[in-house]
Amino acid sequence: MTEKNETACSKARMSLLFAVIVGLCVLLDQWTKRLALQHLPLETARSFLPGLVELIRIENHGAAFGMLQGQMIFFYGITAAICLFVVYVLYRLPEKKRYMPLVINLAFLIGGALGNLCDRVMRGSVVDFFSFIPISFPVFNVADIFVTCAAAVFILLFCFYYKEEEFSFLK
């Protein structure tokens, strides 16, 4: 195998892993939302983890905390911009195993974003159903968990794993 073929194979593996994770995230998110639609009456709470989490299905026409209600074009644009930026990063990404945590994290971010986009396109709203009882927190779904966890992991990766010069490929 030539060096060029090894490079292409490595990029292909990274792309395949990215695509598989994104697909699994979207499938899991959509499956859980289908279960919520089938088994949870609208706005009726059911205990899930007593004192910690309850299940309550709501239809969210905005973002977290009820912001930007009904602004679908804005959400489509933001999702498209994020997806385009991630594709750009993946295209420019050096083919080193060191960047695999970044690829995996980007996949969870995009999987979550696309899961909620599917709802917005198909239903005109996002199905949320997890409610965290101990604090007043917005009702959320599996896609929101993927996006939130990816954001937290990004902070950890950028603060403790990667060095600033390792992102010079984006310049």
mmCIF file of C-alpha atoms in Angstrom, residues 26-150:
data_model
loop_
_atom_site.group_PDB
_atom_site.id
_atom_site.type_symbol
_atom_site.label_atom_id
_atom_site.label_comp_id
_atom_site.label_asym_id
_atom_site.label_seq_id
_atom_site.Cartn_x
_atom_site.Cartn_y
_atom_site.Cartn_z
ATOM 1 C CA VAL A 26 -30.417 9.927 15.189
ATOM 2 C CA LEU A 27 -31.979 6.450 15.307
ATOM 3 C CA LEU A 28 -31.849 6.293 19.129
ATOM 4 C CA ASP A 29 -33.258 9.803 19.439
ATOM 5 C CA GLN A 30 -36.099 9.171 16.994
ATOM 6 C CA TRP A 31 -36.905 5.787 18.572
ATOM 7 C CA THR A 32 -37.202 7.296 22.067
ATOM 8 C CA LYS A 33 -39.350 10.127 20.726
ATOM 9 C CA ARG A 34 -41.630 7.607 18.992
ATOM 10 C CA LEU A 35 -41.985 5.768 22.330
ATOM 11 C CA ALA A 36 -42.831 9.054 24.041
ATOM 12 C CA LEU A 37 -45.431 9.863 21.381
ATOM 13 C CA GLN A 38 -47.007 6.402 21.723
ATOM 14 C CA HIS A 39 -46.956 6.001 25.505
ATOM 15 C CA LEU A 40 -46.946 9.455 27.111
ATOM 16 C CA PRO A 41 -50.087 11.578 26.992
ATOM 17 C CA LEU A 42 -49.297 15.220 26.239
ATOM 18 C CA GLU A 43 -48.276 17.162 29.377
ATOM 19 C CA THR A 44 -49.057 14.319 31.810
ATOM 20 C CA ALA A 45 -46.168 13.534 34.170
ATOM 21 C CA ARG A 46 -45.129 9.979 35.007
ATOM 22 C CA SER A 47 -42.445 9.044 37.508
ATOM 23 C CA PHE A 48 -39.337 7.524 35.905
ATOM 24 C CA LEU A 49 -36.643 7.778 38.594
ATOM 25 C CA PRO A 50 -38.644 8.829 41.684
ATOM 26 C CA GLY A 51 -37.576 12.191 43.028
ATOM 27 C CA LEU A 52 -35.074 12.673 40.215
ATOM 28 C CA VAL A 53 -36.560 12.313 36.713
ATOM 29 C CA GLU A 54 -40.110 12.227 35.451
ATOM 30 C CA LEU A 55 -41.417 11.662 31.954
ATOM 31 C CA ILE A 56 -43.663 14.393 30.576
ATOM 32 C CA ARG A 57 -44.173 14.855 26.854
ATOM 33 C CA ILE A 58 -44.262 18.380 25.557
ATOM 34 C CA GLU A 59 -44.089 19.854 22.091
ATOM 35 C CA ASN A 60 -41.304 22.393 21.959
ATOM 36 C CA HIS A 61 -41.639 24.989 19.185
ATOM 37 C CA GLY A 62 -38.481 26.789 20.255
ATOM 38 C CA ALA A 63 -35.134 26.162 21.907
ATOM 39 C CA ALA A 64 -34.172 25.451 25.513
ATOM 40 C CA PHE A 65 -36.009 27.488 28.147
ATOM 41 C CA GLY A 66 -38.753 28.275 25.593
ATOM 42 C CA MET A 67 -36.584 30.770 23.717
ATOM 43 C CA LEU A 68 -37.169 31.604 20.050
ATOM 44 C CA GLN A 69 -40.636 30.037 19.845
ATOM 45 C CA GLY A 70 -41.701 29.315 16.270
ATOM 46 C CA GLN A 71 -38.435 30.482 14.668
ATOM 47 C CA MET A 72 -38.039 27.377 12.457
ATOM 48 C CA ILE A 73 -36.077 29.132 9.700
ATOM 49 C CA PHE A 74 -33.550 30.251 12.323
ATOM 50 C CA PHE A 75 -33.181 26.659 13.616
ATOM 51 C CA TYR A 76 -32.795 25.304 10.086
ATOM 52 C CA GLY A 77 -30.096 27.894 9.395
ATOM 53 C CA ILE A 78 -28.197 27.240 12.614
ATOM 54 C CA THR A 79 -28.289 23.464 12.058
ATOM 55 C CA ALA A 80 -27.085 23.889 8.465
ATOM 56 C CA ALA A 81 -24.259 26.219 9.566
ATOM 57 C CA ILE A 82 -23.120 23.795 12.269
ATOM 58 C CA CYS A 83 -23.214 20.851 9.852
ATOM 59 C CA LEU A 84 -21.244 22.782 7.212
ATOM 60 C CA PHE A 85 -18.639 23.821 9.775
ATOM 61 C CA VAL A 86 -18.254 20.221 10.994
ATOM 62 C CA VAL A 87 -17.853 18.968 7.412
ATOM 63 C CA TYR A 88 -15.169 21.630 6.895
ATOM 64 C CA VAL A 89 -13.359 20.563 10.087
ATOM 65 C CA LEU A 90 -13.527 16.887 9.108
ATOM 66 C CA TYR A 91 -12.226 17.681 5.617
ATOM 67 C CA ARG A 92 -9.261 19.638 7.012
ATOM 68 C CA LEU A 93 -8.601 17.315 9.956
ATOM 69 C CA PRO A 94 -5.159 15.689 9.975
ATOM 70 C CA GLU A 95 -5.313 11.919 9.694
ATOM 71 C CA LYS A 96 -3.953 11.095 13.125
ATOM 72 C CA LYS A 97 -5.430 8.889 15.823
ATOM 73 C CA ARG A 98 -5.014 11.800 18.224
ATOM 74 C CA TYR A 99 -8.007 13.482 16.576
ATOM 75 C CA MET A 100 -10.340 10.500 16.965
ATOM 76 C CA PRO A 101 -11.915 11.884 20.207
ATOM 77 C CA LEU A 102 -12.731 15.062 18.273
ATOM 78 C CA VAL A 103 -14.299 13.078 15.404
ATOM 79 C CA ILE A 104 -16.418 11.044 17.830
ATOM 80 C CA ASN A 105 -17.500 14.153 19.709
ATOM 81 C CA LEU A 106 -18.422 15.959 16.497
ATOM 82 C CA ALA A 107 -20.515 12.931 15.539
ATOM 83 C CA PHE A 108 -22.511 13.137 18.787
ATOM 84 C CA LEU A 109 -23.018 16.881 18.271
ATOM 85 C CA ILE A 110 -24.283 16.411 14.717
ATOM 86 C CA GLY A 111 -26.346 13.344 15.666
ATOM 87 C CA GLY A 112 -28.158 15.390 18.305
ATOM 88 C CA ALA A 113 -28.626 18.378 16.020
ATOM 89 C CA LEU A 114 -30.019 16.201 13.224
ATOM 90 C CA GLY A 115 -32.306 14.332 15.640
ATOM 91 C CA ASN A 116 -34.010 17.572 16.620
ATOM 92 C CA LEU A 117 -33.975 18.796 13.009
ATOM 93 C CA CYS A 118 -35.908 15.662 11.983
ATOM 94 C CA ASP A 119 -38.619 16.626 14.484
ATOM 95 C CA ARG A 120 -38.772 20.216 13.302
ATOM 96 C CA VAL A 121 -39.085 19.153 9.664
ATOM 97 C CA MET A 122 -41.545 16.257 10.212
ATOM 98 C CA ARG A 123 -43.672 17.632 13.089
ATOM 99 C CA GLY A 124 -43.071 21.369 13.225
ATOM 100 C CA SER A 125 -41.874 21.001 16.832
ATOM 101 C CA VAL A 126 -39.435 18.972 18.907
ATOM 102 C CA VAL A 127 -40.693 16.182 21.160
ATOM 103 C CA ASP A 128 -39.226 16.601 24.669
ATOM 104 C CA PHE A 129 -40.015 14.194 27.494
ATOM 105 C CA PHE A 130 -37.368 14.072 30.256
ATOM 106 C CA SER A 131 -37.893 16.407 33.208
ATOM 107 C CA PHE A 132 -35.191 16.753 35.872
ATOM 108 C CA ILE A 133 -37.087 17.244 39.141
ATOM 109 C CA PRO A 134 -34.520 18.590 41.669
ATOM 110 C CA ILE A 135 -34.018 21.838 39.766
ATOM 111 C CA SER A 136 -36.181 23.888 37.457
ATOM 112 C CA PHE A 137 -34.671 22.669 34.196
ATOM 113 C CA PRO A 138 -36.287 22.606 30.744
ATOM 114 C CA VAL A 139 -37.823 19.343 29.566
ATOM 115 C CA PHE A 140 -35.363 17.662 27.189
ATOM 116 C CA ASN A 141 -34.809 14.624 24.968
ATOM 117 C CA VAL A 142 -32.049 12.234 23.884
ATOM 118 C CA ALA A 143 -30.823 14.563 21.110
ATOM 119 C CA ASP A 144 -30.438 17.345 23.696
ATOM 120 C CA ILE A 145 -28.365 14.985 25.847
ATOM 121 C CA PHE A 146 -26.038 14.277 22.901
ATOM 122 C CA VAL A 147 -25.593 17.996 22.124
ATOM 123 C CA THR A 148 -25.087 19.000 25.776
ATOM 124 C CA CYS A 149 -22.617 16.189 26.503
ATOM 125 C CA ALA A 150 -20.708 16.968 23.285
#
